[in-house]
XYZ file of C-alpha atoms in Angstrom:
533
model
C -30.872 5.914 -2.384
C -30.120 6.336 -6.081
C -26.609 6.240 -7.483
C -25.738 8.587 -10.349
C -22.365 8.092 -12.014
C -20.410 9.813 -14.785
C -21.380 13.385 -13.926
C -18.869 15.678 -15.636
C -18.092 18.810 -13.617
C -15.624 21.704 -13.985
C -12.739 21.802 -11.530
C -14.224 24.537 -9.378
C -17.839 23.417 -9.258
C -20.084 24.308 -6.328
C -22.235 21.953 -4.271
C -25.308 23.589 -5.769
C -24.030 23.065 -9.314
C -23.466 19.368 -8.554
C -26.988 19.121 -7.099
C -28.447 20.628 -10.253
C -26.406 18.279 -12.474
C -27.602 15.255 -10.490
C -31.211 16.413 -10.690
C -30.873 16.873 -14.438
C -29.779 13.229 -14.776
C -32.967 12.240 -12.925
C -35.156 14.599 -14.958
C -36.369 16.178 -11.746
C -36.101 19.426 -9.824
C -33.010 19.992 -7.641
C -35.279 20.889 -4.723
C -36.582 17.313 -4.662
C -33.149 15.953 -3.723
C -33.253 15.598 0.066
C -29.706 14.343 0.424
C -26.629 14.124 -1.791
C -23.379 12.320 -0.884
C -20.164 12.056 -2.878
C -19.258 8.448 -3.670
C -16.374 8.879 -6.105
C -14.487 11.690 -7.771
C -11.802 11.242 -10.408
C -9.930 13.508 -12.821
C -10.658 13.395 -16.553
C -7.561 14.822 -18.243
C -8.085 13.344 -21.694
C -8.651 16.843 -23.080
C -5.768 18.952 -21.842
C -7.656 22.129 -22.757
C -10.607 21.128 -20.559
C -9.557 19.065 -17.535
C -12.605 18.143 -15.468
C -13.834 16.000 -12.590
C -16.014 12.949 -13.137
C -18.289 12.494 -10.135
C -20.506 9.719 -8.743
C -23.095 10.594 -6.100
C -25.778 8.875 -4.053
C -28.978 10.885 -3.728
C -32.146 10.570 -1.717
C -35.324 12.062 -3.162
C -38.647 12.994 -1.611
C -40.600 10.808 -4.041
C -40.910 7.140 -4.897
C -37.376 6.233 -5.930
C -38.332 2.936 -7.571
C -40.858 4.734 -9.765
C -38.301 7.416 -10.562
C -35.745 4.793 -11.580
C -38.250 3.077 -13.849
C -38.767 6.346 -15.727
C -35.081 7.187 -16.148
C -33.509 5.157 -18.924
C -29.845 5.806 -18.220
C -27.199 3.179 -17.448
C -25.496 5.712 -15.166
C -28.545 5.909 -12.876
C -29.036 2.835 -10.672
C -30.166 1.711 -7.256
C -27.427 2.559 -4.750
C -25.931 -0.550 -3.150
C -25.781 -0.708 0.629
C -22.365 0.211 2.018
C -22.552 -1.326 5.459
C -20.414 -3.895 7.221
C -21.661 -5.886 10.187
C -19.614 -8.037 12.540
C -20.373 -11.644 11.519
C -22.100 -13.978 13.991
C -19.675 -15.277 16.591
C -19.360 -16.972 19.949
C -16.490 -17.113 22.415
C -13.068 -18.751 22.513
C -11.455 -20.524 25.437
C -8.107 -18.925 24.559
C -7.410 -15.459 23.227
C -6.430 -15.292 19.536
C -2.962 -13.978 18.679
C -2.253 -11.625 15.792
C 1.393 -11.434 14.712
C 2.142 -8.065 13.107
C 0.423 -4.688 13.395
C 0.461 -3.496 9.811
C -2.826 -2.999 7.903
C -3.690 -6.734 7.890
C -2.947 -7.289 11.576
C -4.513 -4.002 12.580
C -7.878 -4.664 10.955
C -7.873 -8.314 12.006
C -7.195 -7.198 15.572
C -9.848 -4.486 15.430
C -12.556 -6.900 14.244
C -11.606 -9.511 16.848
C -11.654 -6.837 19.545
C -15.052 -5.521 18.458
C -16.335 -9.112 18.621
C -15.192 -9.286 22.242
C -12.412 -11.850 21.694
C -9.672 -9.684 23.283
C -6.837 -10.410 20.820
C -3.175 -10.295 21.779
C -1.246 -8.474 19.039
C 2.520 -8.891 18.789
C 4.518 -6.246 16.915
C 8.277 -6.612 16.615
C 8.742 -2.874 16.061
C 7.851 0.046 18.255
C 4.788 2.216 18.624
C 4.332 4.835 15.953
C 5.873 7.430 18.273
C 8.995 5.293 18.828
C 9.051 4.447 15.175
C 9.063 8.048 13.982
C 12.070 8.736 16.209
C 13.932 5.641 14.972
C 13.266 6.414 11.310
C 14.356 10.035 11.665
C 17.540 8.907 13.411
C 18.283 6.630 10.458
C 17.544 9.254 7.831
C 19.480 12.002 9.590
C 22.304 10.139 11.354
C 22.513 6.873 9.348
C 21.977 4.755 12.471
C 19.653 1.855 11.609
C 17.507 0.087 14.178
C 16.909 -3.388 12.642
C 13.817 -3.920 14.810
C 12.139 -0.541 14.339
C 12.317 1.164 10.948
C 10.361 1.877 7.767
C 9.450 -1.821 7.478
C 8.802 -2.756 11.124
C 6.583 -1.065 13.681
C 3.050 0.124 14.278
C 1.169 0.615 11.026
C 3.506 -1.463 8.871
C 5.503 -0.305 5.872
C 2.544 1.708 4.541
C 2.873 4.236 7.359
C 5.983 5.607 5.641
C 4.820 5.436 2.034
C 2.088 8.067 1.667
C -0.784 5.871 2.777
C -2.120 5.188 -0.717
C -5.455 3.398 -0.451
C -6.383 2.717 -4.077
C -6.659 -0.955 -4.937
C -7.580 -3.074 -7.910
C -9.561 -5.488 -5.743
C -13.345 -5.374 -5.513
C -14.766 -6.187 -2.101
C -17.635 -4.858 -0.030
C -15.238 -4.493 2.909
C -13.225 -1.750 1.194
C -15.627 1.019 2.169
C -15.576 -0.227 5.760
C -11.764 0.026 5.756
C -11.886 3.587 4.407
C -14.676 4.572 6.773
C -12.799 3.146 9.754
C -9.651 5.067 8.841
C -11.728 8.211 8.475
C -13.388 7.685 11.868
C -9.940 7.463 13.414
C -8.569 10.682 11.950
C -7.850 10.163 8.251
C -9.056 12.883 5.848
C -12.700 12.571 4.787
C -11.841 12.797 1.087
C -10.547 9.194 1.167
C -14.219 8.180 1.103
C -14.724 9.507 -2.422
C -11.399 10.238 -4.130
C -10.744 7.715 -6.892
C -7.112 7.513 -5.741
C -7.349 8.127 -1.999
C -4.330 8.720 0.201
C -3.847 9.644 3.840
C -0.316 11.032 3.767
C 2.676 9.981 5.839
C 2.166 13.015 8.089
C -1.435 12.056 8.969
C -1.175 8.261 9.213
C 0.478 8.116 12.668
C -2.481 9.706 14.452
C -4.852 7.348 12.616
C -3.067 4.106 13.486
C -2.598 5.312 17.070
C -6.333 5.884 17.390
C -7.113 2.381 16.082
C -4.655 0.937 18.597
C -6.391 2.784 21.405
C -9.798 1.424 20.365
C -8.452 -2.139 20.355
C -7.060 -1.616 23.854
C -10.308 -0.056 25.090
C -12.137 -3.239 24.017
C -9.831 -5.517 25.991
C -7.252 -6.269 23.327
C -3.512 -5.940 23.848
C -0.887 -4.476 21.517
C 2.590 -5.525 22.620
C 5.311 -3.517 20.896
C 8.975 -4.510 20.584
C 7.752 -8.103 20.884
C 8.729 -10.657 18.250
C 7.274 -14.099 17.691
C 10.289 -16.419 17.733
C 8.498 -19.761 17.577
C 5.170 -21.238 16.552
C 4.025 -24.109 18.763
C 2.190 -26.927 16.982
C 0.687 -30.117 18.430
C -1.361 -32.719 16.572
C -1.271 -30.582 13.419
C -2.849 -27.609 15.202
C -1.601 -24.368 16.720
C -1.217 -24.574 20.483
C 0.767 -21.407 21.147
C 3.531 -19.001 20.211
C 6.778 -17.974 21.839
C 7.291 -14.216 22.002
C 10.511 -12.436 22.892
C 10.657 -9.038 24.547
C 13.901 -7.554 25.854
C 15.617 -10.916 25.492
C 13.032 -12.755 27.597
C 10.831 -15.456 26.057
C 7.176 -15.878 26.961
C 4.891 -18.704 25.867
C 1.370 -17.636 24.946
C -1.137 -20.467 24.695
C -3.628 -20.046 21.872
C -5.484 -22.077 19.251
C -5.686 -19.285 16.668
C -2.843 -17.274 15.131
C -3.193 -14.712 12.357
C 0.202 -14.443 10.705
C 0.356 -10.866 9.390
C 4.132 -10.522 9.486
C 4.709 -8.288 6.440
C 6.986 -8.891 3.472
C 10.264 -8.079 5.246
C 10.133 -10.488 8.213
C 12.880 -12.662 6.772
C 13.893 -14.287 10.057
C 10.276 -15.288 10.683
C 9.996 -16.855 7.228
C 13.177 -18.807 8.001
C 11.834 -19.997 11.367
C 8.559 -21.156 9.802
C 10.362 -22.927 6.978
C 12.607 -24.794 9.399
C 9.578 -26.098 11.291
C 8.735 -28.105 8.140
C 5.013 -28.098 8.930
C 4.190 -24.716 7.345
C 4.181 -25.061 3.537
C 5.499 -22.156 1.513
C 6.743 -21.476 -1.982
C 8.707 -18.802 -3.830
C 6.559 -16.338 -5.728
C 7.128 -13.790 -8.476
C 7.794 -10.215 -7.428
C 9.503 -7.171 -8.934
C 12.777 -5.305 -8.613
C 13.953 -1.946 -9.907
C 14.566 1.595 -8.710
C 12.698 4.749 -7.737
C 12.413 7.133 -10.694
C 12.260 10.788 -9.760
C 11.125 13.781 -11.857
C 10.386 17.394 -11.171
C 6.748 17.458 -10.032
C 6.006 20.281 -12.481
C 7.159 18.051 -15.376
C 4.580 15.395 -14.486
C 1.900 17.997 -13.742
C 2.392 19.635 -17.157
C 2.399 16.268 -18.964
C -0.865 15.194 -17.323
C -2.800 18.454 -17.000
C -1.430 20.803 -19.652
C -2.310 24.432 -18.899
C -4.298 23.284 -15.861
C -1.070 22.182 -14.155
C -0.748 23.777 -10.742
C -4.478 24.277 -10.254
C -5.085 23.806 -6.512
C -8.196 21.742 -7.219
C -6.015 19.110 -8.883
C -2.907 19.034 -6.714
C 0.166 17.143 -7.894
C -0.430 14.771 -10.807
C 0.127 11.037 -10.696
C 0.592 8.379 -13.354
C 0.438 4.626 -13.794
C 2.390 3.125 -16.690
C 3.206 -0.360 -17.879
C 4.741 -1.989 -20.940
C 5.430 -5.561 -22.004
C 8.808 -6.110 -23.636
C 9.952 -8.552 -26.296
C 12.146 -10.265 -23.711
C 8.933 -11.394 -22.024
C 9.270 -9.107 -19.013
C 6.820 -6.548 -17.819
C 7.988 -3.087 -16.734
C 5.620 -0.916 -14.736
C 5.365 1.928 -12.270
C 4.106 1.314 -8.754
C 3.519 3.252 -5.537
C 3.604 6.619 -7.313
C 4.213 9.514 -4.896
C 3.215 12.902 -6.355
C 5.098 15.774 -4.755
C 6.942 13.266 -2.592
C 10.330 12.005 -1.513
C 12.531 8.936 -1.934
C 13.551 7.488 1.418
C 15.752 4.830 2.935
C 13.731 1.751 3.901
C 16.376 -0.726 5.040
C 15.570 -3.240 7.759
C 18.855 -5.160 7.843
C 22.300 -3.904 8.787
C 24.541 -3.555 5.753
C 21.798 -3.205 3.160
C 20.186 -0.376 1.201
C 16.517 -0.347 0.187
C 14.497 2.558 -1.234
C 10.848 3.495 -0.919
C 8.708 6.506 -1.761
C 6.536 8.677 0.484
C 4.380 11.773 0.293
C 2.766 13.971 2.880
C -0.941 14.714 2.603
C -0.379 18.033 0.790
C 1.875 16.351 -1.814
C 3.659 19.653 -2.295
C 7.269 18.477 -2.594
C 9.507 19.610 -5.436
C 9.766 16.159 -7.030
C 7.443 13.277 -7.839
C 8.638 9.677 -7.747
C 7.505 6.129 -8.375
C 8.917 2.645 -8.288
C 10.019 1.602 -11.768
C 9.853 -2.167 -11.560
C 10.738 -5.181 -13.665
C 8.874 -8.410 -13.110
C 10.957 -11.412 -12.078
C 9.993 -15.016 -11.463
C 11.385 -17.876 -9.360
C 13.308 -18.979 -12.459
C 15.494 -15.869 -11.955
C 16.397 -16.763 -8.380
C 18.933 -19.449 -9.251
C 17.321 -21.936 -6.863
C 13.999 -23.640 -6.251
C 14.287 -23.125 -2.487
C 11.168 -21.442 -1.032
C 13.346 -18.646 0.398
C 15.443 -18.135 -2.747
C 13.682 -14.849 -3.481
C 14.870 -13.461 -0.154
C 18.457 -14.415 -1.026
C 17.972 -12.660 -4.378
C 16.801 -9.480 -2.618
C 19.635 -9.581 -0.090
C 22.308 -9.860 -2.764
C 21.010 -6.708 -4.467
C 20.522 -4.755 -1.239
C 24.031 -5.570 -0.002
C 25.544 -4.617 -3.365
C 23.766 -1.270 -3.069
C 25.211 -0.793 0.423
C 28.711 -1.321 -0.986
C 28.056 0.970 -3.970
C 26.826 3.674 -1.609
C 30.042 3.679 0.393
C 28.849 1.449 3.245
C 27.130 4.393 4.992
C 23.542 3.726 3.811
C 23.791 6.138 0.889
C 21.991 4.844 -2.211
C 23.444 4.594 -5.731
C 21.809 7.092 -8.078
C 21.981 7.359 -11.872
C 20.585 9.885 -14.344
C 18.058 8.450 -16.792
C 20.109 9.839 -19.684
C 23.158 7.955 -18.467
C 21.237 4.699 -18.030
C 19.908 5.008 -21.579
C 23.434 5.616 -22.888
C 24.875 2.831 -20.718
C 27.340 5.014 -18.835
C 27.925 5.760 -15.179
C 26.728 9.009 -13.640
C 29.590 11.074 -12.245
C 27.697 14.167 -11.070
C 24.123 15.011 -10.125
C 23.966 18.620 -11.279
C 20.927 18.477 -13.566
C 17.463 19.975 -13.198
C 16.280 17.135 -10.941
C 17.949 16.962 -7.541
C 17.714 13.798 -5.414
C 15.460 13.781 -2.367
C 16.636 10.419 -0.993
C 17.397 10.340 2.674
C 20.028 9.612 4.077
C 21.845 10.585 0.824
C 22.974 9.375 -2.599
C 26.183 8.559 -4.466
C 26.271 8.982 -8.268
C 27.141 5.787 -10.067
C 26.036 2.972 -12.346
C 23.020 0.853 -11.382
C 24.553 -2.107 -13.206
C 26.893 -2.518 -10.237
C 23.795 -3.256 -8.137
C 21.093 -4.690 -10.411
C 21.404 -7.523 -12.946
C 21.906 -6.405 -16.537
C 18.528 -7.790 -17.625
C 16.780 -5.559 -15.085
C 18.710 -2.452 -16.170
C 18.163 -3.244 -19.861
C 14.441 -3.743 -19.224
C 14.168 -0.508 -17.236
C 15.925 1.405 -20.023
C 13.609 0.063 -22.724
C 10.615 0.621 -20.462
C 11.594 4.266 -19.942
C 11.917 4.821 -23.695
C 8.440 3.430 -24.337
C 6.837 5.142 -21.368
C 8.340 8.433 -22.535
C 6.255 8.144 -25.694
C 3.109 7.895 -23.564
C 3.941 10.424 -20.832
C 5.840 13.455 -22.015
C 8.996 14.022 -20.004
C 9.098 10.585 -18.413
C 12.335 9.910 -20.321
C 13.832 13.271 -19.296
C 17.630 12.699 -19.256
C 17.857 14.596 -15.930
C 15.337 12.325 -14.191
C 16.966 10.197 -11.516
C 16.969 6.500 -10.692
C 17.777 5.637 -7.065
C 18.233 1.954 -6.289
C 17.221 -0.554 -5.290
C 13.459 -0.851 -4.983
C 13.372 -4.495 -3.898
C 10.487 -4.719 -1.402
C 7.494 -4.068 -3.660
C 5.879 -7.341 -2.552
C 6.688 -10.546 -0.744
C 9.024 -13.039 -2.455
C 7.350 -15.848 -0.486
C 3.821 -17.247 -0.344
C 2.714 -19.182 2.726
C 0.097 -21.613 1.481
C -3.479 -21.602 2.762
C -6.790 -23.200 1.822
C -10.160 -21.745 0.820
C -10.895 -20.772 4.430
C -7.559 -18.909 4.639
C -6.156 -21.507 7.029
C -2.833 -23.277 6.655
C -3.695 -26.691 5.148
C -1.308 -28.529 7.496
C -1.680 -26.514 10.719
C -5.196 -25.886 12.013
C -5.675 -22.473 13.551
C -2.866 -20.791 11.575
C -4.022 -18.070 9.171
C -1.311 -16.706 6.822
C -2.487 -13.186 6.083
C -1.809 -10.042 4.118
C 1.054 -8.881 1.976
C 3.793 -10.799 3.774
C 2.055 -14.119 3.253
C 1.597 -13.300 -0.426
C -2.121 -12.448 -0.463
C -2.308 -8.658 -0.758
C -0.657 -5.796 -2.602
C -1.177 -2.644 -0.589
C -2.754 -1.104 2.488
C -6.395 -1.592 1.529
C -6.126 -5.129 0.155
C -4.063 -6.160 3.185
C -6.658 -4.681 5.553
C -9.423 -6.556 3.722
C -7.451 -9.799 3.970
C -7.032 -9.190 7.702
C -10.785 -8.823 8.061
C -11.409 -12.020 6.106
C -8.997 -14.022 8.266
C -10.582 -12.633 11.437
C -14.016 -13.566 10.082
C -12.864 -17.181 9.747
C -11.876 -17.205 13.404
C -15.282 -15.771 14.318
C -16.910 -18.654 12.445
C -14.842 -21.138 14.428
C -15.940 -19.464 17.664
C -19.581 -20.457 17.121
């Protein structure tokens, strides 16, 4: 196969037009291309009067491809790399491995272990995706929070309720396997080639359910509503876990535990810290709010007269600035045509997140507007100080929202003028569920975060027209962008002081999204396969 990149195509190109463009790059006839497969497609909106797609394809020809490549002197024409993933060599284990958590990291770790015939036992403190959808809707509609089953906890992890964005800055040969696996289990096929792939909150449940069913069909177990309450260690090695279901404790003997607990499992972090044998440290993370604009404002800023073209869909953005105060301000988890939603996992706290459905056809677009913070901001060197920092903000938001899980919301214009918002009657209406209360974010967030967000908005408004729209809304807090704790591990992804324990994924501080967490889950499972030989 030959890979051809940087093919510029109009928005409404045909398959035949793409075939001809690829053949032209090879200086050959289109009829000689036996096979053509999309590898990547991105939007080039640098010229607002001529928005186009930039396409990469793999092609198979009916001639000698090596000879053809030697004749074509073009850096955009290369030998196509192989995109295959094989289960590493492995043996058997005397005890079944345990995976704690069934988010992206735990799910892909469990899937690989199951395909290798090791019959993993997967513990998930939340419910199945069906139970979880019911619990989340009850919270959003009736303000009744289930602390064990919510946007943070349950089958699929936090990503199930945040649009299912799959783009990542990491480079790893396993990424295509992750995308391909999701596709095989029901995700849209365009995730295989879109430069910024997403599954959509409406389509993710069927995908994670299908992966669960494959794990079970291979002899694995997925135990929902089951929380690990203790890690058993003997002679500096894992010897089991204690799991609680319906108030009853069960001891599971095992020599291998993948700890894929997610970034919100605060009680589990506390339990591990108190054992004294699992080293951990505070880590930098970010705090801010969700910023919400009319989707048409962002579409027009990004695509000009092409805004609204069905080939493009809702526009996204990714912005960052570095301020004189030394802090970075950036946007994260951008949800075109999406919604801001309640993502609390503790009683008496308010947390926001963003989500989109696959069509991304909502009235507003939103993103996390975040300010970087470091352990020096926590007020303590304790490994769990970042969690205390988060809790203080989330509980302040609960109070500001009237103690009914409403979130404080402020107009951008009011934040920039340092005044409280008294009414939300502008052109942008809040989408946050369960509901919002107009107010002043300074009652919830430290002044340095609000000051940094304000300056960041001013600068970002110079780069993206309308970003500083006075009617845009800020709903707070966005405090769960990443884990505030890192559980230490060595070069083989194993805890340096407890053999057989593999801290994994976003919760352990080693990933930053669905795809990178899934890849980390695969890598941890691969280490267990090596130990099985």
